[in-house]
């Protein structure tokens, strides 16, 4: 869709006002203790159980393949999954593969369809071997008459209402061997606090594996504007639009590189999706100064995988 100059300004301001109001609404609701959102309702948007299964299997496989881990590496591990959204299929896959415990932590409670959730868990079970089914049944109980389910035992834990930035209030330092997330870090406004917390929660030698979506999440692209329009909005306005509502924080590739170096992690970043140089050059003069001065190459990535290992002999100060 081609947008003319006047309509472009109108659309940008309409979107800014809409998101400022949305941000204020979420802030107020969270203050009142109401954490339900649709941000993480990924499966509610899928049209079939097989789409959900495909997504869960893909997310699990991506963690293993991008981090070059095998199922053997998961055995006995304590895993923290950030922002699972409306389904715990990925956590189940880790547990069935032999993880000792998976804790899912979400700032919000993603709205979900309980019957659909039952159908997804049943479909996951149907794909398993007899031995895996026994493991599944020790974690989640499916009632095929009422079509309800219940997580049982202590291998799986779900907490919501607090973000990862505040997680040191919940868990002891070095509680986890792995911290994983998909499409979550870009939603967190204070990434410095987030990385410092994750660093404390990881044991020496532990891994972080994060899939990070650096795009505008439809804020301006949904009305046909350039994919980097969101980097042309002044920081003060962007904060008003996004700080409490889990909208993208605009951190770019260079931030993740510097953070990993600062924390002295052994890391690599894989670029999964990338835009093109002409596309970047086209909008670069209009970007905010902090983005304009970046190398165009650092503005190219749209989706990345960060795989980082905490040093074995450099535990964080609080341990
Ligand atoms: C786009 S959804 C991704 C959901 C799921 N990982 C998936 O792949 O479908 C982003 C998730 O991050 C969660 N989230 C946002 N801010 C968070 C924070 N500060 N700490 C933990 N989770 C957060 C949201 O509630 C939501 O569940």
Coordinates of C-alpha atoms and ligand atoms in Angstrom, one line a residue:
X1 CA 0.0 0.0 0.0
X2 CA 1.5 3.4 -1.0
X3 CA 0.7 6.2 1.5
X4 CA 0.8 9.9 0.5
X5 CA 2.6 12.6 2.6
X6 CA -0.5 14.0 4.4
X7 CA -2.0 10.6 5.1
X8 CA 1.4 9.4 6.4
X9 CA 1.5 12.1 9.0
X10 CA -2.2 11.6 9.9
X11 CA -1.6 7.8 10.3
X12 CA 1.5 8.3 12.4
X13 CA -0.2 10.6 14.8
X14 CA -3.4 8.5 15.0
X15 CA -1.2 5.5 15.9
X16 CA 0.8 7.5 18.4
X17 CA -2.4 8.6 20.2
X18 CA -3.9 5.2 20.1
X19 CA -0.9 3.6 21.7
X20 CA -0.5 6.3 24.3
X21 CA -4.0 5.6 25.4
X22 CA -3.4 1.8 25.3
X23 CA -0.3 2.2 27.3
X24 CA -2.0 4.2 30.0
X25 CA -4.9 1.7 30.1
X26 CA -2.5 -1.3 30.7
X27 CA -0.6 0.7 33.3
X28 CA -3.8 1.4 35.2
X29 CA -5.1 -2.2 34.9
X30 CA -1.7 -3.7 36.1
X31 CA -1.8 -1.3 39.1
X32 CA -5.2 -2.7 40.0
X33 CA -3.8 -6.2 39.7
X34 CA -5.5 -7.1 36.4
X35 CA -2.9 -8.7 34.2
X36 CA -5.0 -10.3 31.4
X37 CA -3.8 -9.3 27.9
X38 CA -3.9 -10.8 24.4
X39 CA -0.2 -10.1 23.7
X40 CA 0.9 -13.7 24.3
X41 CA -2.3 -15.3 23.0
X42 CA -0.4 -16.9 20.1
X43 CA -2.4 -20.1 20.0
X44 CA -5.8 -18.3 20.2
X45 CA -4.8 -16.8 16.8
X46 CA -4.1 -20.2 15.2
X47 CA -6.9 -21.8 13.2
X48 CA -6.1 -25.4 14.0
X49 CA -4.5 -27.7 16.6
X50 CA -2.0 -28.8 14.0
X51 CA -0.8 -25.2 13.5
X52 CA -0.3 -25.1 17.3
X53 CA 1.6 -28.4 17.3
X54 CA 3.8 -27.2 14.4
X55 CA 4.6 -23.9 16.3
X56 CA 5.5 -25.7 19.5
X57 CA 7.7 -28.3 17.8
X58 CA 9.4 -25.5 15.8
X59 CA 10.1 -23.3 18.8
X60 CA 11.5 -26.3 20.7
X61 CA 13.7 -27.4 17.7
X62 CA 14.9 -23.8 17.2
X63 CA 16.2 -23.6 20.8
X64 CA 18.1 -26.9 20.3
X65 CA 19.4 -26.2 16.8
X66 CA 20.4 -22.5 17.2
X67 CA 22.1 -23.2 20.5
X68 CA 23.6 -26.4 19.1
X69 CA 22.3 -28.4 22.0
X70 CA 21.2 -32.1 22.0
X71 CA 18.4 -33.7 24.1
X72 CA 21.3 -35.0 26.3
X73 CA 22.2 -31.4 27.2
X74 CA 18.7 -30.8 28.6
X75 CA 18.7 -33.8 31.0
X76 CA 18.4 -32.7 34.6
X77 CA 18.4 -29.0 33.8
X78 CA 16.4 -26.3 35.6
X79 CA 14.9 -24.1 33.0
X80 CA 13.3 -20.6 33.2
X81 CA 11.0 -19.8 30.2
X82 CA 10.1 -16.1 30.0
X83 CA 6.8 -15.0 28.5
X84 CA 5.3 -18.4 27.5
X85 CA 2.0 -16.7 26.5
X86 CA -1.1 -18.8 26.4
X87 CA 0.4 -22.3 26.1
X88 CA 3.0 -24.4 27.9
X89 CA 3.7 -26.9 25.1
X90 CA 7.4 -25.8 24.8
X91 CA 7.9 -26.2 28.6
X92 CA 6.4 -29.7 28.3
X93 CA 8.7 -30.6 25.4
X94 CA 11.7 -29.7 27.6
X95 CA 10.4 -31.7 30.5
X96 CA 9.6 -34.8 28.3
X97 CA 13.2 -34.4 27.0
X98 CA 14.4 -34.8 30.6
X99 CA 14.6 -31.3 32.1
X100 CA 14.4 -31.5 35.9
X101 CA 12.1 -28.5 36.2
X102 CA 10.6 -25.8 34.0
X103 CA 9.4 -22.5 35.5
X104 CA 7.4 -20.3 33.2
X105 CA 7.3 -16.6 34.2
X106 CA 5.1 -14.1 32.5
X107 CA 4.4 -10.5 33.4
X108 CA 0.9 -10.8 32.0
X109 CA -1.8 -13.5 31.9
X110 CA -2.4 -14.2 28.2
X111 CA -6.0 -14.7 27.5
X112 CA -6.7 -18.3 26.4
X113 CA -9.3 -20.7 25.2
X114 CA -9.2 -23.6 27.8
X115 CA -10.8 -26.1 25.4
X116 CA -8.3 -25.3 22.7
X117 CA -5.5 -25.6 25.3
X118 CA -6.9 -29.1 26.2
X119 CA -6.9 -30.1 22.5
X120 CA -3.3 -28.9 22.1
X121 CA -2.0 -30.8 25.1
X122 CA -3.9 -33.9 23.9
X123 CA -2.4 -33.6 20.5
X124 CA 1.1 -33.3 22.0
X125 CA 0.5 -36.5 24.0
X126 CA -0.8 -38.3 21.0
X127 CA 2.6 -37.8 19.2
X128 CA 4.6 -39.3 22.1
X129 CA 6.1 -42.8 22.6
X130 CA 4.8 -44.9 25.4
X131 CA 7.7 -44.0 27.7
X132 CA 7.2 -40.3 26.9
X133 CA 3.5 -40.6 27.6
X134 CA 4.3 -41.8 31.1
X135 CA 6.5 -38.8 31.6
X136 CA 3.7 -36.5 30.2
X137 CA 1.1 -38.1 32.5
X138 CA 3.3 -37.3 35.5
X139 CA 3.3 -33.6 34.6
X140 CA -0.2 -32.9 33.2
X141 CA -3.4 -34.8 33.8
X142 CA -5.9 -34.8 30.9
X143 CA -9.5 -35.6 31.6
X144 CA -10.9 -36.9 28.3
X145 CA -14.5 -36.8 29.6
X146 CA -14.7 -33.2 30.7
X147 CA -11.9 -32.1 28.3
X148 CA -10.1 -30.4 31.1
X149 CA -6.5 -30.5 32.2
X150 CA -4.4 -30.0 35.3
X151 CA -0.7 -29.6 35.8
X152 CA 0.4 -31.9 38.6
X153 CA 3.7 -32.6 40.5
X154 CA 6.5 -30.1 41.0
X155 CA 8.3 -30.3 37.7
X156 CA 6.3 -27.5 36.1
X157 CA 5.6 -24.1 37.6
X158 CA 3.7 -21.1 36.1
X159 CA 4.0 -17.7 37.7
X160 CA 2.6 -14.4 36.3
X161 CA 2.1 -10.9 37.5
X162 CA 5.8 -10.1 37.7
X163 CA 8.2 -9.4 34.9
X164 CA 11.7 -10.9 34.6
X165 CA 13.1 -7.6 35.7
X166 CA 11.7 -8.3 39.2
X167 CA 12.4 -12.0 39.3
X168 CA 15.2 -11.7 41.8
X169 CA 12.4 -11.1 44.3
X170 CA 11.1 -14.5 43.5
X171 CA 14.0 -16.8 42.9
X172 CA 17.4 -17.4 44.6
X173 CA 20.6 -16.5 42.7
X174 CA 21.9 -19.3 40.4
X175 CA 18.5 -21.0 40.4
X176 CA 18.6 -21.9 36.7
X177 CA 20.8 -23.7 34.2
X178 CA 19.0 -22.2 31.2
X179 CA 16.9 -19.1 30.5
X180 CA 14.9 -19.2 27.3
X181 CA 12.5 -16.9 25.5
X182 CA 10.8 -16.5 22.2
X183 CA 9.5 -13.0 21.1
X184 CA 9.7 -11.7 24.7
X185 CA 12.8 -9.5 25.3
X186 CA 11.8 -6.9 22.7
X187 CA 8.6 -6.3 24.9
X188 CA 10.5 -5.4 28.0
X189 CA 11.2 -1.7 28.6
X190 CA 14.1 -2.1 31.0
X191 CA 16.5 -4.5 29.4
X192 CA 19.5 -3.5 31.6
X193 CA 17.6 -4.7 34.7
X194 CA 16.4 -7.7 32.8
X195 CA 19.9 -8.9 31.8
X196 CA 21.3 -8.1 35.2
X197 CA 18.5 -10.2 36.8
X198 CA 19.0 -13.1 34.3
X199 CA 22.8 -13.0 35.0
X200 CA 22.1 -13.4 38.7
X201 CA 19.6 -16.2 38.2
X202 CA 21.9 -18.2 35.9
X203 CA 24.4 -20.6 37.4
X204 CA 28.0 -20.2 36.2
X205 CA 28.3 -22.0 32.9
X206 CA 24.5 -21.6 32.3
X207 CA 22.9 -20.6 29.0
X208 CA 20.6 -17.9 27.8
X209 CA 18.8 -18.6 24.5
X210 CA 16.6 -15.8 23.3
X211 CA 14.7 -15.4 20.0
X212 CA 14.2 -11.6 19.6
X213 CA 11.9 -9.9 17.1
X214 CA 13.3 -6.4 16.4
X215 CA 10.4 -5.3 14.1
X216 CA 7.7 -2.8 15.0
X217 CA 5.0 -5.5 15.8
X218 CA 2.6 -3.9 13.4
X219 CA 2.4 -0.6 15.1
X220 CA 3.1 1.4 11.9
X221 CA 3.5 -1.4 9.4
X222 CA -0.1 -2.5 9.8
X223 CA -1.2 0.7 8.1
X224 CA 1.4 0.4 5.3
X225 CA 4.2 2.6 6.7
X226 CA 7.9 1.9 6.4
X227 CA 9.1 -0.9 8.7
X228 CA 11.5 1.5 10.5
X229 CA 9.0 4.3 11.0
X230 CA 9.0 3.4 14.7
X231 CA 12.7 4.4 14.9
X232 CA 11.7 7.9 13.8
X233 CA 9.6 8.6 16.9
X234 CA 11.4 10.6 19.7
X235 CA 12.2 8.4 22.7
X236 CA 10.0 10.4 25.1
X237 CA 6.9 9.9 22.9
X238 CA 7.9 6.2 22.3
X239 CA 8.0 5.6 26.1
X240 CA 4.6 7.2 26.5
X241 CA 3.3 4.8 23.8
X242 CA 4.9 1.6 25.1
X243 CA 6.5 1.6 28.5
X244 CA 3.8 -0.4 30.3
X245 CA 2.0 -2.2 27.5
X246 CA 4.7 -4.6 26.4
X247 CA 5.2 -2.9 23.0
X248 CA 8.7 -3.1 21.4
X249 CA 11.6 -1.4 23.2
X250 CA 13.5 -0.6 20.0
X251 CA 16.8 -2.1 21.2
X252 CA 18.9 -3.0 18.2
X253 CA 21.6 -5.6 17.5
X254 CA 24.4 -3.4 18.9
X255 CA 22.7 -3.3 22.4
X256 CA 22.7 -7.1 22.7
X257 CA 26.3 -7.3 21.6
X258 CA 27.4 -4.6 24.1
X259 CA 25.4 -6.2 26.9
X260 CA 26.9 -9.6 26.4
X261 CA 30.4 -8.1 26.3
X262 CA 29.7 -6.1 29.5
X263 CA 28.5 -9.2 31.3
X264 CA 31.5 -11.1 29.9
X265 CA 29.4 -13.9 28.3
X266 CA 30.6 -16.1 25.6
X267 CA 28.0 -15.4 23.0
X268 CA 26.9 -15.5 19.4
X269 CA 24.0 -13.9 17.6
X270 CA 22.4 -15.5 14.6
X271 CA 20.4 -13.3 12.2
X272 CA 17.3 -15.1 11.2
X273 CA 15.5 -12.4 9.2
X274 CA 17.0 -9.3 7.7
X275 CA 15.8 -6.4 5.7
X276 CA 17.7 -4.9 2.7
X277 CA 20.3 -2.0 2.7
X278 CA 18.3 0.1 0.2
X279 CA 15.3 -0.1 2.5
X280 CA 17.4 1.1 5.4
X281 CA 19.1 3.9 3.4
X282 CA 15.7 5.1 2.2
X283 CA 14.5 6.1 5.8
X284 CA 17.8 6.6 7.6
X285 CA 17.9 10.4 7.4
X286 CA 14.5 10.5 9.1
X287 CA 15.4 8.3 12.1
X288 CA 16.1 9.6 15.6
X289 CA 19.8 10.6 16.1
X290 CA 20.5 7.5 18.2
X291 CA 19.4 5.2 15.3
X292 CA 20.7 7.5 12.5
X293 CA 24.3 7.2 13.8
X294 CA 24.2 3.4 13.8
X295 CA 25.8 1.4 11.1
X296 CA 23.2 0.4 8.5
X297 CA 24.3 -3.2 9.0
X298 CA 23.2 -3.0 12.6
X299 CA 19.7 -1.8 11.5
X300 CA 19.3 -4.7 9.1
X301 CA 18.3 -7.6 11.4
X302 CA 14.6 -8.1 11.9
X303 CA 14.8 -11.3 14.0
X304 CA 17.8 -12.6 15.9
X305 CA 18.8 -15.5 18.1
X306 CA 21.0 -14.7 21.0
X307 CA 22.9 -17.7 22.4
X308 CA 25.1 -16.8 25.4
X309 CA 26.9 -18.8 28.0
X310 CA 27.8 -17.4 31.4
X311 CA 31.4 -17.8 32.4
X312 CA 32.1 -20.8 34.6
X313 CA 34.5 -19.0 36.8
X314 CA 33.0 -15.6 37.0
X315 CA 29.8 -15.9 39.0
X316 CA 27.8 -12.8 39.5
X317 CA 28.6 -10.7 42.6
X318 CA 25.6 -11.8 44.6
X319 CA 26.3 -15.5 44.6
Ligands
LIG1 C1 4.7 -12.0 21.7 S1 4.3 -12.9 23.2 C2 5.3 -14.4 22.9 C3 4.6 -15.5 23.6 C4 5.3 -16.9 23.4 N1 6.7 -16.9 23.8 C5 5.2 -17.3 21.9 O1 6.2 -17.6 21.3 O2 4.1 -17.4 21.4 C6 5.3 -12.0 24.4 C7 5.2 -12.6 25.8 O3 6.1 -11.9 26.7 C8 5.4 -11.6 27.9 N2 6.1 -10.5 28.6 C9 6.0 -9.2 28.3 N3 6.8 -8.5 29.2 C10 7.4 -9.4 30.0 C11 8.3 -9.3 31.1 N4 8.7 -8.1 31.6 N5 8.7 -10.5 31.8 C12 8.2 -11.7 31.3 N6 7.3 -11.8 30.3 C13 6.9 -10.7 29.6 C14 4.0 -11.3 27.4 O4 3.0 -11.4 28.5 C15 3.8 -12.4 26.4 O5 3.4 -13.6 27.0

